[in-house]
Coordinates of N, CA and C in Angstrom, one line a residue:
X1 N 0.8 -1.2 0.0 CA 0.0 0.0 0.0 C 0.9 1.3 0.0
X2 N 1.9 1.2 0.8 CA 2.8 2.4 0.8 C 3.5 2.6 -0.5
X3 N 3.8 1.6 -1.3 CA 4.4 1.7 -2.6 C 3.5 2.3 -3.6
X4 N 2.2 1.9 -3.5 CA 1.2 2.5 -4.4 C 1.0 4.0 -4.2
X5 N 1.0 4.4 -2.9 CA 0.9 5.8 -2.6 C 2.1 6.6 -3.2
X6 N 3.3 6.0 -3.0 CA 4.5 6.6 -3.5 C 4.4 6.8 -5.0
X7 N 4.0 5.8 -5.7 CA 3.9 5.9 -7.2 C 2.8 6.9 -7.6
X8 N 1.7 7.0 -6.9 CA 0.6 7.9 -7.3 C 1.1 9.3 -7.1
X9 N 1.8 9.6 -6.1 CA 2.3 10.9 -5.8 C 3.4 11.3 -6.9
X10 N 4.2 10.3 -7.3 CA 5.2 10.5 -8.3 C 4.5 10.8 -9.6
X11 N 3.4 10.1 -9.9 CA 2.7 10.3 -11.2 C 2.1 11.7 -11.2
X12 N 1.5 12.1 -10.1 CA 1.0 13.4 -10.1 C 2.0 14.5 -10.3
X13 N 3.2 14.3 -9.7 CA 4.3 15.3 -9.9 C 4.7 15.3 -11.3
X14 N 4.9 14.1 -11.9 CA 5.3 14.0 -13.3 C 4.3 14.7 -14.2
X15 N 3.0 14.5 -14.0 CA 2.0 15.1 -14.8 C 2.0 16.6 -14.6
X16 N 2.3 17.1 -13.4 CA 2.4 18.5 -13.2 C 3.6 19.1 -14.0
X17 N 4.7 18.5 -13.9 CA 5.9 18.9 -14.5 C 5.7 19.0 -16.0
X18 N 5.2 17.9 -16.6 CA 5.0 17.8 -18.0 C 4.0 18.8 -18.6
X19 N 3.0 19.1 -17.8 CA 2.0 20.1 -18.2 C 2.2 21.5 -17.8
X20 N 3.4 21.7 -17.1 CA 3.7 23.1 -16.6 C 3.7 24.1 -17.7
X21 N 4.3 23.8 -18.9 CA 4.3 24.8 -20.0 C 2.9 25.2 -20.4
X22 N 2.0 24.2 -20.4 CA 0.6 24.5 -20.8 C 0.0 25.5 -19.8
X23 N 0.2 25.2 -18.5 CA -0.3 26.0 -17.4 C 0.2 27.4 -17.5
X24 N 1.5 27.6 -17.7 CA 2.1 28.9 -17.8 C 1.7 29.7 -19.0
X25 N 1.6 28.9 -20.1 CA 1.1 29.6 -21.4 C -0.3 30.1 -21.2
X26 N -1.2 29.3 -20.7 CA -2.6 29.7 -20.6 C -2.7 30.8 -19.6
X27 N -1.9 30.8 -18.5 CA -2.0 31.8 -17.4 C -1.5 33.1 -18.0
X28 N -0.4 33.1 -18.8 CA 0.1 34.3 -19.3 C -0.9 35.0 -20.3
X29 N -1.5 34.1 -21.1 CA -2.5 34.6 -22.1 C -3.7 35.3 -21.3
X30 N -4.2 34.6 -20.3 CA -5.2 35.2 -19.5 C -4.8 36.5 -18.9
X31 N -3.6 36.6 -18.4 CA -3.1 37.8 -17.7 C -2.9 38.9 -18.7
X32 N -2.4 38.7 -19.9 CA -2.3 39.7 -20.9 C -3.6 40.2 -21.4
X33 N -4.6 39.4 -21.6 CA -5.9 39.8 -22.0 C -6.6 40.6 -20.9
X34 N -6.4 40.2 -19.6 CA -7.0 41.0 -18.5 C -6.3 42.3 -18.3
X35 N -5.0 42.4 -18.5 CA -4.3 43.6 -18.4 C -4.8 44.6 -19.5
X36 N -4.8 44.1 -20.7 CA -5.2 45.0 -21.8 C -6.7 45.5 -21.7
X37 N -7.6 44.6 -21.3 CA -9.0 44.9 -21.1 C -9.1 45.9 -20.0
X38 N -8.4 45.7 -18.9 CA -8.5 46.6 -17.7 C -7.9 48.0 -18.0
X39 N -6.8 47.9 -18.8 CA -6.1 49.2 -19.0 C -6.8 50.1 -20.1
X40 N -7.4 49.5 -21.1 CA -7.8 50.3 -22.2 C -9.3 50.2 -22.5
X41 N -10.1 49.3 -21.8 CA -11.5 49.2 -22.2 C -12.4 49.5 -21.0
X42 N -12.0 49.2 -19.8 CA -12.9 49.4 -18.6 C -12.7 50.9 -18.2
X43 N -13.8 51.6 -18.2 CA -13.8 53.1 -17.8 C -13.2 53.3 -16.4
X44 N -12.4 54.3 -16.3 CA -11.7 54.6 -15.0 C -12.7 55.4 -14.1
X45 N -12.6 55.1 -12.8 CA -13.4 55.9 -11.9 C -12.5 56.4 -10.8
X46 N -12.9 57.6 -10.2 CA -12.1 58.2 -9.2 C -12.9 58.5 -7.9
X47 N -12.3 58.4 -6.8 CA -13.0 58.5 -5.5 C -12.5 59.6 -4.7
X48 N -13.4 60.5 -4.3 CA -13.0 61.6 -3.4 C -13.8 61.4 -2.1
X49 N -13.2 61.6 -0.9 CA -13.9 61.4 0.3 C -13.9 62.6 1.2
X50 N -14.9 62.7 2.0 CA -14.9 63.8 3.0 C -15.4 63.1 4.4
X51 N -14.7 63.5 5.4 CA -15.1 63.0 6.8 C -15.9 64.0 7.6
X52 N -16.9 63.5 8.2 CA -17.8 64.3 9.0 C -17.9 63.8 10.4
X53 N -18.1 64.8 11.3 CA -18.2 64.5 12.7 C -19.6 64.9 13.3
X54 N -20.3 64.0 14.0 CA -21.6 64.3 14.5 C -21.4 64.8 16.0
X55 N -22.0 65.9 16.2 CA -21.9 66.5 17.6 C -23.3 66.8 18.0
X56 N -23.7 66.5 19.2 CA -25.1 66.8 19.7 C -25.0 67.3 21.2
X57 N -25.9 68.2 21.5 CA -25.9 68.8 22.9 C -26.5 67.9 23.9
X58 N -27.1 66.7 23.4 CA -27.7 65.8 24.3 C -26.7 64.9 25.1
X59 N -25.4 65.1 24.8 CA -24.5 64.2 25.4 C -24.4 64.3 27.0
X60 N -24.8 65.4 27.5 CA -24.7 65.5 29.0 C -25.9 65.0 29.7
X61 N -26.9 64.6 29.0 CA -28.1 64.1 29.6 C -28.0 62.6 30.1
X62 N -28.8 62.2 31.1 CA -28.7 61.0 31.7 C -28.9 59.8 30.8
X63 N -29.9 60.0 29.8 CA -30.1 58.9 28.9 C -28.9 58.5 28.1
X64 N -28.1 59.5 27.8 CA -26.8 59.2 27.1 C -25.8 58.6 28.0
X65 N -25.8 59.0 29.3 CA -24.8 58.4 30.2 C -25.1 57.0 30.4
X66 N -26.3 56.5 30.3 CA -26.6 55.1 30.5 C -26.1 54.2 29.3
X67 N -25.8 54.8 28.2 CA -25.3 54.0 27.1 C -23.8 53.9 27.1
X68 N -23.3 52.8 26.6 CA -21.8 52.7 26.5 C -21.4 53.6 25.4
X69 N -20.1 54.0 25.4 CA -19.5 54.9 24.4 C -19.6 54.3 23.0
X70 N -19.5 52.9 22.9 CA -19.6 52.3 21.6 C -21.0 52.4 21.1
X71 N -22.0 52.1 21.9 CA -23.4 52.1 21.4 C -23.8 53.6 21.1
X72 N -23.3 54.5 21.8 CA -23.6 55.9 21.6 C -23.1 56.3 20.2
X73 N -21.8 56.0 19.9 CA -21.2 56.4 18.6 C -21.9 55.7 17.5
X74 N -22.1 54.4 17.7 CA -22.7 53.6 16.6 C -24.1 54.1 16.3
X75 N -24.9 54.3 17.3 CA -26.3 54.8 17.1 C -26.4 56.1 16.5
X76 N -25.5 57.0 16.9 CA -25.6 58.4 16.3 C -25.2 58.4 14.9
X77 N -24.0 57.7 14.6 CA -23.5 57.7 13.2 C -24.5 57.0 12.3
X78 N -25.0 55.8 12.7 CA -26.0 55.1 11.9 C -27.2 55.9 11.6
X79 N -27.7 56.7 12.6 CA -28.9 57.5 12.5 C -28.7 58.6 11.4
X80 N -27.6 59.3 11.5 CA -27.3 60.4 10.6 C -27.0 59.9 9.2
X81 N -26.4 58.7 9.1 CA -26.2 58.2 7.8 C -27.5 57.8 7.1
X82 N -28.4 57.3 7.9 CA -29.8 57.0 7.3 C -30.5 58.3 6.9
X83 N -30.3 59.4 7.7 CA -30.9 60.6 7.3 C -30.3 61.2 6.0
X84 N -29.1 60.9 5.7 CA -28.4 61.4 4.5 C -28.6 60.4 3.3
X85 N -29.0 59.2 3.5 CA -29.2 58.3 2.4 C -30.7 58.3 2.0
X86 N -31.1 59.5 1.6 CA -32.5 59.8 1.2 C -32.5 60.6 -0.1
X87 N -33.6 60.5 -0.8 CA -33.8 61.3 -2.0 C -33.9 62.8 -1.7
X88 N -34.3 63.1 -0.5 CA -34.3 64.5 0.0 C -32.9 65.1 0.0
X89 N -32.0 64.3 0.5 CA -30.6 64.8 0.5 C -30.0 64.9 -0.9
X90 N -30.2 63.8 -1.6 CA -29.7 63.8 -3.0 C -30.2 64.9 -3.9
X91 N -31.5 65.2 -3.6 CA -32.1 66.3 -4.4 C -31.5 67.6 -4.1
X92 N -31.2 67.8 -2.8 CA -30.6 69.1 -2.4 C -29.1 69.2 -3.0
X93 N -28.4 68.1 -3.0 CA -27.1 68.1 -3.6 C -27.2 68.4 -5.1
X94 N -28.1 67.8 -5.7 CA -28.3 68.0 -7.2 C -28.6 69.5 -7.4
X95 N -29.5 70.1 -6.6 CA -29.8 71.5 -6.7 C -28.6 72.4 -6.5
X96 N -27.7 72.0 -5.5 CA -26.5 72.8 -5.2 C -25.6 72.7 -6.4
X97 N -25.6 71.7 -7.2 CA -24.8 71.5 -8.4 C -25.5 72.0 -9.6
X98 N -26.5 72.8 -9.5 CA -27.2 73.4 -10.6 C -27.9 72.3 -11.5
X99 N -28.3 71.2 -10.8 CA -29.0 70.1 -11.5 C -28.2 69.6 -12.7
X100 N -26.9 69.5 -12.6 CA -26.1 68.8 -13.6 C -26.2 67.3 -13.5
X101 N -26.7 66.8 -12.4 CA -26.9 65.4 -12.2 C -28.4 65.2 -11.7
X102 N -28.9 64.1 -12.0 CA -30.2 63.7 -11.5 C -30.1 63.2 -10.1
X103 N -31.2 63.0 -9.4 CA -31.2 62.5 -8.1 C -30.7 61.1 -8.0
X104 N -31.0 60.2 -9.0 CA -30.6 58.9 -9.1 C -29.1 58.8 -9.3
X105 N -28.5 59.7 -10.1 CA -27.1 59.8 -10.4 C -26.3 60.2 -9.1
X106 N -26.8 61.1 -8.4 CA -26.2 61.5 -7.1 C -26.2 60.3 -6.2
X107 N -27.3 59.6 -6.1 CA -27.5 58.5 -5.2 C -26.5 57.4 -5.6
X108 N -26.2 57.2 -6.9 CA -25.3 56.1 -7.3 C -23.8 56.5 -7.1
X109 N -23.6 57.8 -7.0 CA -22.2 58.3 -6.8 C -21.8 58.4 -5.3
X110 N -22.8 58.6 -4.4 CA -22.4 58.9 -3.0 C -22.7 57.6 -2.2
X111 N -21.8 57.3 -1.3 CA -22.0 56.2 -0.3 C -21.4 56.7 1.0
X112 N -21.9 56.1 2.1 CA -21.4 56.5 3.4 C -20.9 55.2 4.2
X113 N -19.9 55.4 5.0 CA -19.4 54.3 5.8 C -19.0 54.9 7.2
X114 N -19.2 54.2 8.2 CA -18.9 54.7 9.6 C -17.6 54.1 10.1
X115 N -16.9 55.0 10.9 CA -15.6 54.6 11.5 C -15.9 53.9 12.8
X116 N -15.4 52.7 13.0 CA -15.7 51.9 14.2 C -15.4 52.6 15.5
X117 N -16.4 52.6 16.4 CA -16.4 53.1 17.8 C -16.1 54.6 17.8
X118 N -16.5 55.4 16.8 CA -16.4 56.8 16.7 C -17.7 57.4 16.2
X119 N -17.7 58.7 16.4 CA -18.9 59.5 15.8 C -18.5 60.2 14.5
X120 N -17.5 59.6 13.8 CA -17.0 60.1 12.5 C -17.5 59.1 11.5
X121 N -18.0 59.7 10.4 CA -18.3 58.8 9.2 C -17.8 59.4 8.0
X122 N -17.7 58.7 6.9 CA -17.0 59.1 5.7 C -18.0 59.1 4.5
X123 N -18.1 60.1 3.8 CA -18.8 60.1 2.5 C -17.9 60.0 1.4
X124 N -18.1 58.9 0.6 CA -17.2 58.6 -0.6 C -18.0 58.9 -1.9
X125 N -17.4 59.7 -2.8 CA -18.0 60.0 -4.0 C -17.2 59.5 -5.2
X126 N -17.8 58.7 -6.0 CA -17.2 58.0 -7.1 C -17.7 58.7 -8.4
X127 N -16.7 59.1 -9.2 CA -17.0 59.8 -10.5 C -16.1 59.4 -11.6
X128 N -16.4 59.9 -12.8 CA -15.6 59.5 -13.9 C -14.3 60.3 -14.1
X129 N -14.2 61.4 -13.4 CA -13.0 62.2 -13.4 C -12.7 62.7 -12.0
X130 N -11.4 62.9 -11.7 CA -11.0 63.4 -10.4 C -11.6 64.7 -10.0
X131 N -11.7 65.6 -10.9 CA -12.3 66.9 -10.6 C -13.8 66.8 -10.3
X132 N -14.5 66.0 -11.1 CA -15.9 65.8 -10.8 C -16.1 65.2 -9.5
X133 N -15.3 64.2 -9.1 CA -15.5 63.6 -7.7 C -15.3 64.6 -6.6
X134 N -14.3 65.5 -6.8 CA -14.0 66.6 -5.8 C -15.2 67.6 -5.7
X135 N -15.7 68.0 -6.8 CA -16.8 68.9 -6.8 C -18.1 68.4 -6.1
X136 N -18.4 67.1 -6.4 CA -19.6 66.5 -5.8 C -19.3 66.3 -4.3
X137 N -18.1 65.9 -3.9 CA -17.8 65.8 -2.5 C -17.9 67.1 -1.7
X138 N -17.4 68.2 -2.3 CA -17.6 69.5 -1.7 C -19.0 69.8 -1.5
X139 N -19.9 69.5 -2.5 CA -21.3 69.8 -2.4 C -21.9 69.0 -1.2
X140 N -21.5 67.7 -1.1 CA -22.0 66.9 -0.1 C -21.7 67.5 1.3
X141 N -20.4 67.9 1.4 CA -20.0 68.5 2.7 C -20.7 69.8 3.0
X142 N -21.1 70.6 2.0 CA -21.9 71.8 2.2 C -23.3 71.5 2.6
X143 N -23.9 70.6 1.9 CA -25.4 70.3 2.1 C -25.7 69.5 3.3
X144 N -24.8 68.5 3.7 CA -25.1 67.6 4.7 C -25.4 68.2 6.1
X145 N -24.6 69.2 6.5 CA -24.9 69.8 7.9 C -26.3 70.5 7.9
X146 N -26.7 71.1 6.8 CA -28.0 71.8 6.8 C -29.1 70.8 6.9
X147 N -28.9 69.7 6.2 CA -30.0 68.6 6.2 C -30.1 68.0 7.6
X148 N -29.0 67.7 8.2 CA -29.0 67.1 9.5 C -29.7 68.1 10.5
X149 N -29.2 69.3 10.5 CA -29.8 70.3 11.5 C -31.3 70.6 11.3
X150 N -31.7 70.4 10.0 CA -33.1 70.6 9.7 C -34.0 69.5 10.3
X151 N -33.4 68.3 10.3 CA -34.1 67.1 10.7 C -34.1 67.0 12.2
X152 N -33.0 67.4 12.9 CA -32.9 67.3 14.3 C -32.2 68.6 14.8
X153 N -32.9 69.3 15.7 CA -32.5 70.6 16.2 C -31.1 70.6 16.9
X154 N -30.9 69.5 17.7 CA -29.7 69.4 18.6 C -28.5 68.9 17.9
X155 N -28.7 68.5 16.6 CA -27.5 67.9 15.9 C -26.7 68.9 15.2
X156 N -25.4 68.7 15.2 CA -24.4 69.6 14.5 C -23.4 68.7 13.8
X157 N -23.3 68.9 12.5 CA -22.4 68.1 11.7 C -21.2 69.0 11.3
X158 N -20.0 68.5 11.6 CA -18.8 69.3 11.3 C -17.9 68.5 10.3
X159 N -17.1 69.2 9.6 CA -16.2 68.6 8.6 C -14.9 68.3 9.3
X160 N -14.5 67.1 9.3 CA -13.2 66.7 9.9 C -12.1 66.7 8.9
X161 N -12.4 66.3 7.7 CA -11.4 66.2 6.6 C -12.0 66.6 5.3
X162 N -11.6 67.6 4.7 CA -12.2 68.1 3.5 C -11.8 67.2 2.3
X163 N -12.6 67.2 1.3 CA -12.3 66.4 0.1 C -11.1 67.0 -0.7
X164 N -10.4 66.0 -1.3 CA -9.3 66.4 -2.2 C -9.5 65.8 -3.6
X165 N -8.7 66.3 -4.5 CA -8.8 65.7 -5.9 C -8.0 64.4 -5.9
X166 N -8.6 63.3 -6.2 CA -7.8 62.0 -6.2 C -6.7 62.0 -7.3
X167 N -5.6 61.5 -6.9 CA -4.4 61.5 -7.9 C -4.5 60.3 -8.8
X168 N -5.1 59.2 -8.3 CA -5.1 58.0 -9.1 C -6.5 57.4 -9.2
X169 N -6.8 56.7 -10.2 CA -8.1 56.1 -10.3 C -8.3 54.9 -9.3
X170 N -9.4 54.8 -8.7 CA -9.7 53.7 -7.8 C -10.2 52.4 -8.5
X171 N -10.6 52.6 -9.7 CA -11.1 51.4 -10.5 C -10.9 51.7 -11.9
X172 N -10.5 50.7 -12.7 CA -10.2 49.3 -12.3 C -8.8 49.2 -11.7
X173 N -8.7 48.1 -10.9 CA -7.4 47.8 -10.3 C -6.7 46.9 -11.3
X174 N -5.8 47.5 -12.1 CA -5.2 46.7 -13.2 C -4.3 45.6 -12.7
X175 N -3.5 45.9 -11.7 CA -2.6 44.9 -11.1 C -3.4 43.7 -10.5
X176 N -4.5 44.0 -9.7 CA -5.3 43.0 -9.1 C -6.0 42.1 -10.2
X177 N -6.5 42.7 -11.2 CA -7.2 42.0 -12.3 C -6.2 41.1 -13.1
X178 N -5.0 41.6 -13.3 CA -4.0 40.8 -14.0 C -3.6 39.6 -13.2
X179 N -3.3 39.8 -11.9 CA -2.9 38.7 -11.1 C -4.0 37.6 -10.9
X180 N -5.2 38.1 -10.8 CA -6.4 37.2 -10.7 C -6.6 36.4 -12.0
X181 N -6.4 37.1 -13.1 CA -6.6 36.4 -14.4 C -5.5 35.3 -14.5
X182 N -4.3 35.7 -14.1 CA -3.1 34.7 -14.2 C -3.5 33.5 -13.4
X183 N -4.0 33.7 -12.1 CA -4.3 32.6 -11.2 C -5.4 31.7 -11.8
X184 N -6.4 32.4 -12.4 CA -7.6 31.6 -12.9 C -7.1 30.8 -14.1
X185 N -6.3 31.4 -15.0 CA -5.8 30.7 -16.2 C -4.9 29.5 -15.8
X186 N -4.1 29.7 -14.8 CA -3.2 28.6 -14.3 C -4.1 27.5 -13.7
X187 N -5.1 27.8 -13.0 CA -5.9 26.8 -12.3 C -6.7 26.0 -13.4
X188 N -7.3 26.7 -14.4 CA -8.0 26.1 -15.4 C -7.1 25.1 -16.2
X189 N -5.9 25.6 -16.5 CA -5.0 24.8 -17.3 C -4.6 23.6 -16.4
X190 N -4.4 23.8 -15.1 CA -4.0 22.7 -14.2 C -5.1 21.6 -14.2
X191 N -6.4 22.0 -14.1 CA -7.5 21.1 -14.2 C -7.5 20.3 -15.5
X192 N -7.3 21.1 -16.6 CA -7.3 20.4 -17.9 C -6.2 19.4 -18.0
X193 N -5.0 19.7 -17.5 CA -3.9 18.7 -17.6 C -4.2 17.5 -16.9
X194 N -4.7 17.6 -15.7 CA -5.0 16.4 -14.8 C -6.2 15.6 -15.3
X195 N -7.2 16.3 -15.8 CA -8.3 15.6 -16.4 C -7.9 14.8 -17.7
X196 N -7.1 15.5 -18.5 CA -6.6 14.8 -19.7 C -5.8 13.6 -19.3
X197 N -5.0 13.7 -18.3 CA -4.1 12.6 -17.9 C -5.0 11.5 -17.3
X198 N -6.0 11.8 -16.6 CA -6.9 10.8 -16.0 C -7.7 10.0 -17.0
X199 N -8.1 10.7 -18.1 CA -8.9 10.1 -19.2 C -8.0 9.3 -20.2
X200 N -6.7 9.5 -20.1 CA -5.8 8.9 -21.1 C -5.5 7.5 -20.5
X201 N -6.0 6.4 -21.3 CA -5.9 5.1 -20.8 C -4.7 4.3 -21.5
X202 N -4.0 5.0 -22.3 CA -2.8 4.4 -23.0 C -1.7 4.0 -22.0
X203 N -1.1 2.9 -22.2 CA 0.0 2.5 -21.4 C 1.3 3.2 -21.9
X204 N 1.9 4.0 -21.1 CA 3.0 4.7 -21.5 C 4.4 4.2 -21.0
X205 N 4.4 3.4 -20.0 CA 5.6 2.9 -19.4 C 5.5 1.4 -19.1
X206 N 6.7 0.8 -19.2 CA 6.7 -0.6 -18.9 C 6.2 -0.9 -17.5
X207 N 6.5 0.0 -16.6 CA 6.0 -0.2 -15.2 C 4.5 -0.3 -15.1
X208 N 3.8 0.3 -16.1 CA 2.3 0.2 -16.1 C 1.8 -1.2 -16.2
X209 N 2.5 -2.0 -17.0 CA 2.1 -3.4 -17.2 C 2.2 -4.2 -15.9
X210 N 3.3 -3.9 -15.2 CA 3.5 -4.6 -13.9 C 2.4 -4.2 -12.9
X211 N 2.0 -2.9 -12.9 CA 1.0 -2.4 -12.0 C -0.4 -2.9 -12.3
X212 N -0.7 -3.0 -13.6 CA -2.0 -3.3 -14.1 C -2.3 -4.8 -14.0
X213 N -1.4 -5.6 -14.6 CA -1.6 -7.1 -14.8 C -0.6 -7.9 -14.1
X214 N 0.4 -7.3 -13.5 CA 1.4 -8.0 -12.8 C 2.1 -9.0 -13.7
X215 N 2.3 -8.5 -15.0 CA 3.0 -9.3 -16.0 C 4.4 -8.8 -16.2
X216 N 5.4 -9.7 -16.1 CA 6.8 -9.2 -16.2 C 7.1 -8.9 -17.7
X217 N 7.9 -7.9 -17.9 CA 8.3 -7.5 -19.2 C 9.6 -8.2 -19.7
X218 N 9.5 -9.0 -20.7 CA 10.7 -9.7 -21.2 C 11.4 -8.9 -22.2
X219 N 10.8 -8.1 -23.1 CA 11.4 -7.3 -24.1 C 10.5 -6.1 -24.4
X220 N 11.1 -5.1 -25.0 CA 10.4 -3.9 -25.4 C 10.9 -3.5 -26.8
X221 N 10.0 -3.0 -27.6 CA 10.4 -2.5 -28.9 C 10.6 -1.0 -28.8
X222 N 11.8 -0.6 -29.1 CA 12.1 0.9 -29.0 C 11.4 1.6 -30.2
X223 N 11.4 2.9 -30.0 CA 10.8 3.8 -31.1 C 11.9 4.1 -32.1
X224 N 11.8 3.6 -33.3 CA 12.9 3.8 -34.3 C 12.6 5.0 -35.2
X225 N 11.5 5.8 -34.9 CA 11.1 6.8 -35.9 C 12.1 7.8 -36.1
X226 N 12.7 8.4 -35.0 CA 13.7 9.4 -35.2 C 15.0 8.8 -35.8
X227 N 15.3 7.6 -35.3 CA 16.6 7.0 -35.9 C 16.4 6.7 -37.4
X228 N 15.2 6.3 -37.8 CA 15.0 6.0 -39.2 C 15.1 7.3 -40.0
X229 N 14.6 8.4 -39.5 CA 14.6 9.6 -40.2 C 16.1 10.1 -40.4
X230 N 16.8 10.0 -39.3 CA 18.2 10.4 -39.3 C 19.0 9.5 -40.3
X231 N 18.7 8.2 -40.2 CA 19.5 7.3 -41.1 C 19.1 7.5 -42.5
X232 N 17.8 7.8 -42.8 CA 17.4 8.1 -44.1 C 18.0 9.3 -44.7
X233 N 18.2 10.3 -43.9 CA 18.8 11.5 -44.3 C 20.3 11.3 -44.6
X234 N 20.9 10.4 -43.8 CA 22.4 10.1 -44.0 C 22.6 9.4 -45.3
X235 N 21.7 8.4 -45.6 CA 21.8 7.6 -46.8 C 21.6 8.5 -48.0
X236 N 20.6 9.3 -47.9 CA 20.3 10.2 -49.0 C 21.4 11.1 -49.4
X237 N 22.0 11.7 -48.3 CA 23.1 12.6 -48.5 C 24.3 11.8 -49.1
X238 N 24.5 10.6 -48.7 CA 25.6 9.8 -49.2 C 25.4 9.4 -50.6
X239 N 24.2 9.0 -51.0 CA 23.9 8.7 -52.4 C 24.1 9.9 -53.3
X240 N 23.7 11.1 -52.8 CA 23.8 12.3 -53.6 C 25.3 12.7 -53.8
X241 N 26.1 12.5 -52.8 CA 27.5 12.8 -52.9 C 28.2 11.8 -53.9
X242 N 27.8 10.5 -53.9 CA 28.4 9.6 -54.8 C 28.0 9.9 -56.2
X243 N 26.7 10.4 -56.4 CA 26.3 10.7 -57.8 C 27.0 11.9 -58.3
X244 N 27.3 12.9 -57.4 CA 28.0 14.1 -57.9 C 29.5 13.7 -58.2
X245 N 30.0 12.7 -57.5 CA 31.4 12.3 -57.8 C 31.5 11.6 -59.1
X246 N 30.5 10.9 -59.5 CA 30.5 10.2 -60.8 C 30.4 11.2 -61.9

C-alpha cells in the first residue's frame, strides 16, 4: 500500500511537470488579456472622500450616560447616515450643483461608511473624473450639515477632513485583475492537464504493465522513428555525394 501511494504521488508530480508549460502559457494569455482589457477598455473611476463628525448637545443628559460609548457612537452615526441616504438629501445636492446630475445619479455616486467606535463617518463620491469627484464631494460637505440640523435641532455636523482631488483612479485595479486572471488561467490549465491525464488510458511505461496485470516485461520494442529519419537523411546525402562524384 505504501508503494502504491508513492507511485501515485510521483505520477501526479510528473503530470504537473510535463503540463507546466501549458499552465504557464494559458496563465500568461489570461493575464495579458486581463491587463489589456482593464487598461484600455474598462472606464476609470475616481473616488474623493470627506469625513464628517456628529456633535449633539444631548451628550450631557442621563439617557446618554446610560449608554456605553460604543453604542452611543454607533447609534448616532448610523442614524445620521440613514438621514443622508435619502432622496431628499440627494435632491438638495443636485440643486446645489445646478442640476447637472439627476437624483438617481447622485445616489449612485455617493456612499457612506462609519468609522468603528467613533462618531465620525465618511462620505465617498465615485465619479468618472477626479475633478468631478471633488466637486460633488464638496457639495455633499456643504449640504449635509444643513440637512441634519433641519431634521434634528440638537444635531451639529462638522467637517473633519475636506475632500481632495484624487491623484489615481480607484477602479479598475489593473494589477489585481492581471494577477487574478493569471491565477484563474493557471488553475483552469491545471485542471485540464490532470483531467486529460486521468482520461488517457494508454500504457506509456513498462512499469504500467506490472502495476495493471502483474506481467513481467521480457522485451520492449524501441521507437525507431527518429533513428529512421536520421538514417534516411544520411543515406540520401551519401547517395547524392556519390552521384556528384561520378
